[in-house]
């Protein structure tokens, strides 16, 4: 039998490929986004306590109630909004599962989904597995602004979903309330749902405030909004995220979730619930924490030819190597792995039709010593060019 792939052109995710390359070449990996410092020891202790207490059997399909109550309290404190923890919150296996579930919930064969490039790599395969088609709209470097007139021109009878990512990975940009207003105006009279990937909700720089779709009453009514404790608690390996959506949408999402992962690791959910009870504002210092790291790395690289591009949010930083070299970003990134021994993420693979650009993404969720090490290696390499 000849097996027919459903995703013939999809390879291994770039983050995994780059992490592998980093290992092969003994390079410092500041590509894939994950912290290299420990979690709060109280979170680890909470996990041990949850296991010792016997929280080792299936969690409720929707998520542990205590955790969903803590999430509702967190949303109320952050935005402030009232979310029903029982009817509107579903705990998922990281943000990725929430994205997948929401896409399967909304998209049917023949539907179109608007996605903005550079688009996080999990969106399009999920749309295609649902039988849909992505309409990819490029955000142009260096500012990566939304052009809402262009979006209007791409809406059709078949448009069923728009996916936005704010703060945006990998651009490190932040959309404002005015963007949400423009978006709301566009889809007001259309049967279009919204999927908002807001996993970097707590990492905005220079005094910016996050404009969550949940805080926009009109958009919220038709939105699935995705969050991640991996980002917020520096624990990407725990794979605990959640989706917030109005009760009727949540009921539909859970039909997918229950047959996808069913429920998420019980001890992890109890641990996070317990930790948030003890540290109810655990996330409040995140912007300042990452801003200091952004500033450290940017100050080290400025003037080197590997120029930091001002970052408004996320735990990434773009650098522009255009002054040093005109090579394509994928090649330049591989050269950095081999010669500078630093692994970074090129941007063009996140575009359907990449513009000319010379940008790489660096992860700043690293110990200061790691960032200094990365800067030392990059400066030495730039000096040789
Ligand atoms: N979110 C991470 C990043 O942007 C990658 C997660 C993954 O490897 N799938 O780097």
mmCIF file of N, CA and C in Angstrom, residues 7 9-19 32-33 95-97 99-100 103 115-129 134 136 163 165 168-171 195 197 199-200 231 239 316 345-352 361:
data_model
loop_
_atom_site.group_PDB
_atom_site.id
_atom_site.type_symbol
_atom_site.label_atom_id
_atom_site.label_comp_id
_atom_site.label_asym_id
_atom_site.label_seq_id
_atom_site.Cartn_x
_atom_site.Cartn_y
_atom_site.Cartn_z
ATOM 1 N N UNK A 7 0.021 15.665 5.278
ATOM 2 C CA UNK A 7 0.800 16.911 5.345
ATOM 3 C C UNK A 7 2.142 16.686 4.650
ATOM 4 N N UNK A 9 4.145 18.270 2.771
ATOM 5 C CA UNK A 9 5.203 19.290 2.739
ATOM 6 C C UNK A 9 5.616 19.752 4.132
ATOM 7 N N UNK A 10 5.067 19.155 5.166
ATOM 8 C CA UNK A 10 5.397 19.609 6.531
ATOM 9 C C UNK A 10 6.542 18.766 7.076
ATOM 10 N N UNK A 11 7.587 19.436 7.518
ATOM 11 C CA UNK A 11 8.720 18.724 8.109
ATOM 12 C C UNK A 11 8.652 18.825 9.627
ATOM 13 N N UNK A 12 9.788 18.542 10.274
ATOM 14 C CA UNK A 12 9.857 18.694 11.726
ATOM 15 C C UNK A 12 9.884 20.187 12.054
ATOM 16 N N UNK A 13 9.233 20.581 13.136
ATOM 17 C CA UNK A 13 9.171 21.996 13.486
ATOM 18 C C UNK A 13 10.574 22.622 13.588
ATOM 19 N N UNK A 14 10.664 23.827 13.080
ATOM 20 C CA UNK A 14 11.950 24.529 13.000
ATOM 21 C C UNK A 14 12.629 24.611 14.374
ATOM 22 N N UNK A 15 11.823 24.780 15.426
ATOM 23 C CA UNK A 15 12.410 24.913 16.771
ATOM 24 C C UNK A 15 13.162 23.640 17.151
ATOM 25 N N UNK A 16 12.564 22.495 16.815
ATOM 26 C CA UNK A 16 13.198 21.210 17.106
ATOM 27 C C UNK A 16 14.436 21.027 16.227
ATOM 28 N N UNK A 17 14.315 21.388 14.966
ATOM 29 C CA UNK A 17 15.435 21.240 14.034
ATOM 30 C C UNK A 17 16.624 22.082 14.512
ATOM 31 N N UNK A 18 16.353 23.323 14.901
ATOM 32 C CA UNK A 18 17.444 24.204 15.331
ATOM 33 C C UNK A 18 18.048 23.707 16.648
ATOM 34 N N UNK A 19 17.199 23.237 17.555
ATOM 35 C CA UNK A 19 17.728 22.717 18.827
ATOM 36 C C UNK A 19 18.636 21.512 18.565
ATOM 37 N N UNK A 32 15.142 28.094 20.228
ATOM 38 C CA UNK A 32 13.843 27.687 20.773
ATOM 39 C C UNK A 32 13.572 28.443 22.078
ATOM 40 N N UNK A 33 12.306 28.823 22.265
ATOM 41 C CA UNK A 33 11.974 29.658 23.427
ATOM 42 C C UNK A 33 11.725 28.860 24.684
ATOM 43 N N UNK A 95 -0.256 25.683 25.325
ATOM 44 C CA UNK A 95 -1.026 26.525 24.413
ATOM 45 C C UNK A 95 -1.304 25.786 23.119
ATOM 46 N N UNK A 96 -0.385 24.923 22.702
ATOM 47 C CA UNK A 96 -0.513 24.262 21.401
ATOM 48 C C UNK A 96 -1.793 23.432 21.299
ATOM 49 N N UNK A 97 -2.125 22.714 22.379
ATOM 50 C CA UNK A 97 -3.367 21.927 22.306
ATOM 51 C C UNK A 97 -4.585 22.843 22.204
ATOM 52 N N UNK A 99 -4.750 25.743 20.834
ATOM 53 C CA UNK A 99 -4.817 26.241 19.458
ATOM 54 C C UNK A 99 -5.430 25.177 18.549
ATOM 55 N N UNK A 100 -4.937 23.963 18.683
ATOM 56 C CA UNK A 100 -5.405 22.861 17.831
ATOM 57 C C UNK A 100 -6.895 22.613 18.050
ATOM 58 N N UNK A 103 -9.073 25.351 16.579
ATOM 59 C CA UNK A 103 -9.116 25.284 15.111
ATOM 60 C C UNK A 103 -10.031 24.131 14.664
ATOM 61 N N UNK A 115 -4.433 34.207 8.578
ATOM 62 C CA UNK A 115 -3.281 34.057 9.457
ATOM 63 C C UNK A 115 -2.265 35.123 9.054
ATOM 64 N N UNK A 116 -1.605 35.713 10.015
ATOM 65 C CA UNK A 116 -0.629 36.761 9.712
ATOM 66 C C UNK A 116 0.787 36.199 9.783
ATOM 67 N N UNK A 117 1.551 36.465 8.731
ATOM 68 C CA UNK A 117 2.949 36.016 8.690
ATOM 69 C C UNK A 117 3.859 37.129 9.194
ATOM 70 N N UNK A 118 4.934 36.821 9.890
ATOM 71 C CA UNK A 118 5.435 35.496 10.200
ATOM 72 C C UNK A 118 4.537 34.787 11.218
ATOM 73 N N UNK A 119 3.966 33.633 10.819
ATOM 74 C CA UNK A 119 2.976 32.939 11.640
ATOM 75 C C UNK A 119 3.621 31.799 12.424
ATOM 76 N N UNK A 120 3.277 31.697 13.669
ATOM 77 C CA UNK A 120 3.722 30.572 14.498
ATOM 78 C C UNK A 120 3.389 29.268 13.769
ATOM 79 N N UNK A 121 4.317 28.333 13.821
ATOM 80 C CA UNK A 121 4.229 27.194 12.902
ATOM 81 C C UNK A 121 3.115 26.204 13.204
ATOM 82 N N UNK A 122 2.457 26.315 14.346
ATOM 83 C CA UNK A 122 1.415 25.343 14.694
ATOM 84 C C UNK A 122 0.076 25.655 14.025
ATOM 85 N N UNK A 123 -0.098 26.865 13.508
ATOM 86 C CA UNK A 123 -1.430 27.239 13.019
ATOM 87 C C UNK A 123 -1.828 26.499 11.737
ATOM 88 N N UNK A 124 -0.985 26.617 10.721
ATOM 89 C CA UNK A 124 -1.417 26.140 9.402
ATOM 90 C C UNK A 124 -1.672 24.630 9.347
ATOM 91 N N UNK A 125 -0.791 23.776 9.898
ATOM 92 C CA UNK A 125 -1.084 22.332 9.819
ATOM 93 C C UNK A 125 -2.418 21.974 10.487
ATOM 94 N N UNK A 126 -2.742 22.648 11.583
ATOM 95 C CA UNK A 126 -4.019 22.353 12.265
ATOM 96 C C UNK A 126 -5.196 22.743 11.377
ATOM 97 N N UNK A 127 -5.063 23.860 10.685
ATOM 98 C CA UNK A 127 -6.132 24.300 9.771
ATOM 99 C C UNK A 127 -6.285 23.284 8.640
ATOM 100 N N UNK A 128 -5.165 22.841 8.114
ATOM 101 C CA UNK A 128 -5.243 21.900 6.990
ATOM 102 C C UNK A 128 -5.815 20.555 7.420
ATOM 103 N N UNK A 129 -5.456 20.097 8.617
ATOM 104 C CA UNK A 129 -6.015 18.823 9.097
ATOM 105 C C UNK A 129 -7.532 18.916 9.280
ATOM 106 N N UNK A 134 -5.404 28.183 4.774
ATOM 107 C CA UNK A 134 -4.934 29.442 5.359
ATOM 108 C C UNK A 134 -4.762 30.503 4.285
ATOM 109 N N UNK A 136 -2.746 33.639 4.026
ATOM 110 C CA UNK A 136 -1.649 34.205 4.815
ATOM 111 C C UNK A 136 -1.360 35.628 4.386
ATOM 112 N N UNK A 163 -6.788 34.317 13.018
ATOM 113 C CA UNK A 163 -5.892 33.999 14.141
ATOM 114 C C UNK A 163 -4.966 35.189 14.368
ATOM 115 N N UNK A 165 -1.941 36.792 17.067
ATOM 116 C CA UNK A 165 -0.979 36.423 18.108
ATOM 117 C C UNK A 165 -0.457 37.746 18.682
ATOM 118 N N UNK A 168 3.329 39.360 19.613
ATOM 119 C CA UNK A 168 3.578 38.508 18.451
ATOM 120 C C UNK A 168 4.949 37.828 18.498
ATOM 121 N N UNK A 169 4.916 36.514 18.394
ATOM 122 C CA UNK A 169 6.121 35.696 18.235
ATOM 123 C C UNK A 169 6.125 35.233 16.784
ATOM 124 N N UNK A 170 7.140 35.483 15.978
ATOM 125 C CA UNK A 170 8.490 35.941 16.332
ATOM 126 C C UNK A 170 8.797 37.428 16.092
ATOM 127 N N UNK A 171 7.820 38.285 15.830
ATOM 128 C CA UNK A 171 8.159 39.693 15.523
ATOM 129 C C UNK A 171 8.545 40.514 16.752
ATOM 130 N N UNK A 195 -9.394 33.531 16.951
ATOM 131 C CA UNK A 195 -8.519 32.747 17.831
ATOM 132 C C UNK A 195 -7.365 33.660 18.212
ATOM 133 N N UNK A 197 -4.010 34.099 20.251
ATOM 134 C CA UNK A 197 -2.905 33.422 20.925
ATOM 135 C C UNK A 197 -2.197 34.489 21.767
ATOM 136 N N UNK A 199 -0.193 33.952 24.600
ATOM 137 C CA UNK A 199 0.655 33.280 25.596
ATOM 138 C C UNK A 199 1.728 34.200 26.186
ATOM 139 N N UNK A 200 2.042 35.304 25.499
ATOM 140 C CA UNK A 200 3.022 36.248 26.056
ATOM 141 C C UNK A 200 2.327 37.453 26.695
ATOM 142 N N UNK A 231 4.826 29.747 29.822
ATOM 143 C CA UNK A 231 5.472 31.056 29.704
ATOM 144 C C UNK A 231 5.412 31.818 31.027
ATOM 145 N N UNK A 239 3.837 21.811 30.147
ATOM 146 C CA UNK A 239 2.780 21.709 29.143
ATOM 147 C C UNK A 239 1.398 21.941 29.740
ATOM 148 N N UNK A 316 11.507 37.300 23.299
ATOM 149 C CA UNK A 316 12.470 37.203 22.208
ATOM 150 C C UNK A 316 13.003 38.581 21.848
ATOM 151 N N UNK A 345 16.881 31.622 15.597
ATOM 152 C CA UNK A 345 15.766 31.223 14.730
ATOM 153 C C UNK A 345 15.612 32.233 13.582
ATOM 154 N N UNK A 346 15.766 31.774 12.339
ATOM 155 C CA UNK A 346 15.534 32.674 11.194
ATOM 156 C C UNK A 346 14.035 32.935 11.028
ATOM 157 N N UNK A 347 13.681 34.075 10.447
ATOM 158 C CA UNK A 347 12.257 34.435 10.354
ATOM 159 C C UNK A 347 11.557 33.960 9.084
ATOM 160 N N UNK A 348 12.304 33.820 7.990
ATOM 161 C CA UNK A 348 11.613 33.547 6.721
ATOM 162 C C UNK A 348 10.786 32.260 6.723
ATOM 163 N N UNK A 349 11.184 31.197 7.478
ATOM 164 C CA UNK A 349 10.335 29.998 7.451
ATOM 165 C C UNK A 349 8.922 30.221 7.999
ATOM 166 N N UNK A 350 8.694 31.344 8.644
ATOM 167 C CA UNK A 350 7.356 31.616 9.179
ATOM 168 C C UNK A 350 6.470 32.376 8.190
ATOM 169 N N UNK A 351 7.004 32.602 6.986
ATOM 170 C CA UNK A 351 6.238 33.275 5.933
ATOM 171 C C UNK A 351 5.895 32.282 4.826
ATOM 172 N N UNK A 352 4.689 32.431 4.247
ATOM 173 C CA UNK A 352 4.361 31.675 3.038
ATOM 174 C C UNK A 352 5.175 32.227 1.877
ATOM 175 N N UNK A 361 15.821 35.580 15.308
ATOM 176 C CA UNK A 361 15.179 35.701 16.619
ATOM 177 C C UNK A 361 16.036 35.045 17.700
#
